[in-house]
Amino acid sequence: HNGRWGLKAVAPRLWNALPDSPQQLVGVVGLEIHAQIRSNTKLFSASAVRFSSPPNSLVSFFDASLPGTLPVLNKRCVEAAVMTGLALNCTINQKSLFDRKHYFYADLPAGYQITQQRRPIAVDGVLNYSLMGGKKKKNQVVRKSARITQIQLEQDSGKSLHDDLQSQTLIDLNRAGVGLMELVMEPDMSCGEEAAAAVRELQLILQALGTCEGNMSEGQLRVDANVSVHRPGQPFGVRAEVKNINSARNLARAIDYEIQRQIQVLESGGTVQNETRAYDSKTGGTVPMRDKEGLQDYR
């Protein structure tokens, strides 16, 4: 008798967890990856690219956005992006354009970032990767793929260092203008494990090509994850973006936490907010950063 009532009480939750249930919510994951191009100099200036140099020691007049300075495109960065695009089965655009994306941060002295939106250097690629899977023991190699929408060249921003003791923010422009490849991927993944496997595979490809050193702890590979949930066959849900995740392991944890958080929000009758969140490695959870700037005009 107790068993029957116990089963009845937990049946809805158990039923939701069954893989064959049509009502089960599943995760949808797409990645945006910023890879720092392995180059001696920045994307549009002759300043050197080096990690952990003294603050503001690698800043040209152009990096500081002094009036009258002009960008000169770094051939090496273009070649690196083309090589990366070819390795990821992309179509290379014979003609690509740069765009100005306007937003105002203290560590972006020009007030805009030079990037590629309308006609990027490479489009329509695919990243093939594999992970351990199988219904019971996860002892089989499962091959997967994620489509790559585009690869674009763009400038990195500088770095803001917040000094809480003296209530001030210090700006280091050494990183401002360093060349990045941004890889925008379609939402073809469903969990943290798949995303981590894809990023590890990409890391190996970039390192083999020599186009990016791929050291995540030094910020050479930075991953943002767009995460939503939906019922299979129905439109995608509202997505939250988890920013600047610095390791493949943390990426998997952040995505899986965010999927479960969104499922709990929806199952308790709430609505998922379109927002930017950060992963807290101490708690293993994500926390809100700011509302997604959906209305912001980048002009």
mmCIF file of N, CA, C and O in Angstrom, residues 182-218:
data_model
loop_
_atom_site.group_PDB
_atom_site.id
_atom_site.type_symbol
_atom_site.label_atom_id
_atom_site.label_comp_id
_atom_site.label_asym_id
_atom_site.label_seq_id
_atom_site.Cartn_x
_atom_site.Cartn_y
_atom_site.Cartn_z
ATOM 1 N N GLU A 182 36.685 34.490 -34.412
ATOM 2 C CA GLU A 182 35.480 34.066 -33.709
ATOM 3 C C GLU A 182 34.786 32.996 -34.536
ATOM 4 O O GLU A 182 34.449 33.222 -35.701
ATOM 5 N N LEU A 183 34.600 31.827 -33.953
ATOM 6 C CA LEU A 183 33.898 30.731 -34.610
ATOM 7 C C LEU A 183 32.489 30.664 -34.042
ATOM 8 O O LEU A 183 32.313 30.474 -32.830
ATOM 9 N N VAL A 184 31.493 30.858 -34.894
ATOM 10 C CA VAL A 184 30.091 30.816 -34.476
ATOM 11 C C VAL A 184 29.517 29.478 -34.935
ATOM 12 O O VAL A 184 29.547 29.157 -36.128
ATOM 13 N N MET A 185 29.006 28.700 -33.979
ATOM 14 C CA MET A 185 28.514 27.354 -34.293
ATOM 15 C C MET A 185 26.999 27.280 -34.159
ATOM 16 O O MET A 185 26.397 27.998 -33.361
ATOM 17 N N GLU A 186 26.398 26.419 -34.960
ATOM 18 C CA GLU A 186 24.950 26.190 -34.887
ATOM 19 C C GLU A 186 24.614 25.430 -33.602
ATOM 20 O O GLU A 186 25.466 24.730 -33.046
ATOM 21 N N PRO A 187 23.362 25.543 -33.121
ATOM 22 C CA PRO A 187 22.982 24.840 -31.882
ATOM 23 C C PRO A 187 22.758 23.351 -32.122
ATOM 24 O O PRO A 187 21.639 22.845 -32.059
ATOM 25 N N ASP A 188 23.860 22.635 -32.398
ATOM 26 C CA ASP A 188 23.781 21.215 -32.770
ATOM 27 C C ASP A 188 24.145 20.271 -31.634
ATOM 28 O O ASP A 188 24.222 19.060 -31.840
ATOM 29 N N MET A 189 24.398 20.806 -30.436
ATOM 30 C CA MET A 189 24.784 19.949 -29.308
ATOM 31 C C MET A 189 23.682 19.943 -28.260
ATOM 32 O O MET A 189 22.815 20.824 -28.246
ATOM 33 N N SER A 190 23.717 18.944 -27.405
ATOM 34 C CA SER A 190 22.608 18.786 -26.457
ATOM 35 C C SER A 190 23.045 18.722 -24.997
ATOM 36 O O SER A 190 22.199 18.683 -24.113
ATOM 37 N N CYS A 191 24.353 18.698 -24.723
ATOM 38 C CA CYS A 191 24.797 18.586 -23.322
ATOM 39 C C CYS A 191 26.236 19.089 -23.196
ATOM 40 O O CYS A 191 26.926 19.325 -24.194
ATOM 41 N N GLY A 192 26.671 19.210 -21.955
ATOM 42 C CA GLY A 192 28.012 19.706 -21.684
ATOM 43 C C GLY A 192 29.109 18.790 -22.191
ATOM 44 O O GLY A 192 30.156 19.249 -22.661
ATOM 45 N N GLU A 193 28.871 17.483 -22.120
ATOM 46 C CA GLU A 193 29.882 16.522 -22.548
ATOM 47 C C GLU A 193 30.188 16.679 -24.041
ATOM 48 O O GLU A 193 31.344 16.655 -24.465
ATOM 49 N N GLU A 194 29.139 16.877 -24.852
ATOM 50 C CA GLU A 194 29.339 17.063 -26.293
ATOM 51 C C GLU A 194 30.112 18.360 -26.564
ATOM 52 O O GLU A 194 31.033 18.385 -27.384
ATOM 53 N N ALA A 195 29.735 19.436 -25.875
ATOM 54 C CA ALA A 195 30.399 20.718 -26.081
ATOM 55 C C ALA A 195 31.875 20.640 -25.704
ATOM 56 O O ALA A 195 32.738 21.152 -26.420
ATOM 57 N N ALA A 196 32.178 19.987 -24.581
ATOM 58 C CA ALA A 196 33.572 19.865 -24.136
ATOM 59 C C ALA A 196 34.384 19.042 -25.134
ATOM 60 O O ALA A 196 35.529 19.387 -25.456
ATOM 61 N N ALA A 197 33.792 17.967 -25.667
ATOM 62 C CA ALA A 197 34.491 17.130 -26.651
ATOM 63 C C ALA A 197 34.755 17.926 -27.927
ATOM 64 O O ALA A 197 35.836 17.828 -28.529
ATOM 65 N N ALA A 198 33.786 18.743 -28.344
ATOM 66 C CA ALA A 198 33.951 19.557 -29.553
ATOM 67 C C ALA A 198 35.071 20.586 -29.359
ATOM 68 O O ALA A 198 35.893 20.796 -30.257
ATOM 69 N N VAL A 199 35.099 21.225 -28.189
ATOM 70 C CA VAL A 199 36.131 22.240 -27.934
ATOM 71 C C VAL A 199 37.517 21.608 -27.864
ATOM 72 O O VAL A 199 38.491 22.155 -28.389
ATOM 73 N N ARG A 200 37.613 20.424 -27.249
ATOM 74 C CA ARG A 200 38.921 19.745 -27.190
ATOM 75 C C ARG A 200 39.406 19.389 -28.594
ATOM 76 O O ARG A 200 40.589 19.518 -28.914
ATOM 77 N N GLU A 201 38.489 18.937 -29.451
ATOM 78 C CA GLU A 201 38.861 18.598 -30.831
ATOM 79 C C GLU A 201 39.314 19.858 -31.584
ATOM 80 O O GLU A 201 40.330 19.836 -32.294
ATOM 81 N N LEU A 202 38.577 20.951 -31.415
ATOM 82 C CA LEU A 202 38.955 22.204 -32.059
ATOM 83 C C LEU A 202 40.327 22.668 -31.584
ATOM 84 O O LEU A 202 41.158 23.131 -32.380
ATOM 85 N N GLN A 203 40.559 22.528 -30.293
ATOM 86 C CA GLN A 203 41.851 22.904 -29.695
ATOM 87 C C GLN A 203 42.995 22.156 -30.395
ATOM 88 O O GLN A 203 44.007 22.756 -30.780
ATOM 89 N N LEU A 204 42.819 20.845 -30.591
ATOM 90 C CA LEU A 204 43.852 20.030 -31.243
ATOM 91 C C LEU A 204 44.059 20.448 -32.698
ATOM 92 O O LEU A 204 45.189 20.504 -33.183
ATOM 93 N N ILE A 205 42.966 20.766 -33.392
ATOM 94 C CA ILE A 205 43.071 21.191 -34.794
ATOM 95 C C ILE A 205 43.848 22.504 -34.892
ATOM 96 O O ILE A 205 44.770 22.646 -35.701
ATOM 97 N N LEU A 206 43.492 23.485 -34.042
ATOM 98 C CA LEU A 206 44.167 24.787 -34.070
ATOM 99 C C LEU A 206 45.646 24.652 -33.726
ATOM 100 O O LEU A 206 46.509 25.304 -34.338
ATOM 101 N N GLN A 207 45.956 23.793 -32.747
ATOM 102 C CA GLN A 207 47.353 23.591 -32.353
ATOM 103 C C GLN A 207 48.144 22.900 -33.459
ATOM 104 O O GLN A 207 49.295 23.235 -33.726
ATOM 105 N N ALA A 208 47.509 21.924 -34.130
ATOM 106 C CA ALA A 208 48.182 21.227 -35.236
ATOM 107 C C ALA A 208 48.449 22.175 -36.403
ATOM 108 O O ALA A 208 49.502 22.115 -37.043
ATOM 109 N N LEU A 209 47.496 23.080 -36.667
ATOM 110 C CA LEU A 209 47.669 24.058 -37.741
ATOM 111 C C LEU A 209 48.683 25.135 -37.370
ATOM 112 O O LEU A 209 49.269 25.772 -38.238
ATOM 113 N N GLY A 210 48.850 25.378 -36.062
ATOM 114 C CA GLY A 210 49.701 26.481 -35.608
ATOM 115 C C GLY A 210 49.022 27.833 -35.706
ATOM 116 O O GLY A 210 49.681 28.871 -35.647
ATOM 117 N N THR A 211 47.668 27.844 -35.827
ATOM 118 C CA THR A 211 46.968 29.129 -35.961
ATOM 119 C C THR A 211 46.555 29.713 -34.615
ATOM 120 O O THR A 211 46.228 30.887 -34.521
ATOM 121 N N CYS A 212 46.547 28.888 -33.571
ATOM 122 C CA CYS A 212 46.225 29.348 -32.208
ATOM 123 C C CYS A 212 46.859 28.372 -31.238
ATOM 124 O O CYS A 212 46.798 27.156 -31.456
ATOM 125 N N GLU A 213 47.471 28.896 -30.185
ATOM 126 C CA GLU A 213 48.108 27.998 -29.217
ATOM 127 C C GLU A 213 47.082 27.292 -28.344
ATOM 128 O O GLU A 213 47.364 26.250 -27.757
ATOM 129 N N GLY A 214 45.901 27.872 -28.229
ATOM 130 C CA GLY A 214 44.790 27.171 -27.571
ATOM 131 C C GLY A 214 44.906 26.999 -26.075
ATOM 132 O O GLY A 214 44.228 26.154 -25.492
ATOM 133 N N ASN A 215 45.742 27.805 -25.430
ATOM 134 C CA ASN A 215 45.888 27.709 -23.977
ATOM 135 C C ASN A 215 44.729 28.453 -23.307
ATOM 136 O O ASN A 215 44.711 29.678 -23.257
ATOM 137 N N MET A 216 43.767 27.701 -22.777
ATOM 138 C CA MET A 216 42.565 28.332 -22.224
ATOM 139 C C MET A 216 42.860 29.114 -20.956
ATOM 140 O O MET A 216 42.233 30.130 -20.677
ATOM 141 N N SER A 217 43.855 28.660 -20.172
ATOM 142 C CA SER A 217 44.160 29.347 -18.911
ATOM 143 C C SER A 217 44.757 30.730 -19.164
ATOM 144 O O SER A 217 44.695 31.605 -18.306
ATOM 145 N N GLU A 218 45.353 30.951 -20.341
ATOM 146 C CA GLU A 218 45.897 32.268 -20.691
ATOM 147 C C GLU A 218 44.917 33.062 -21.554
ATOM 148 O O GLU A 218 45.266 34.111 -22.103
#
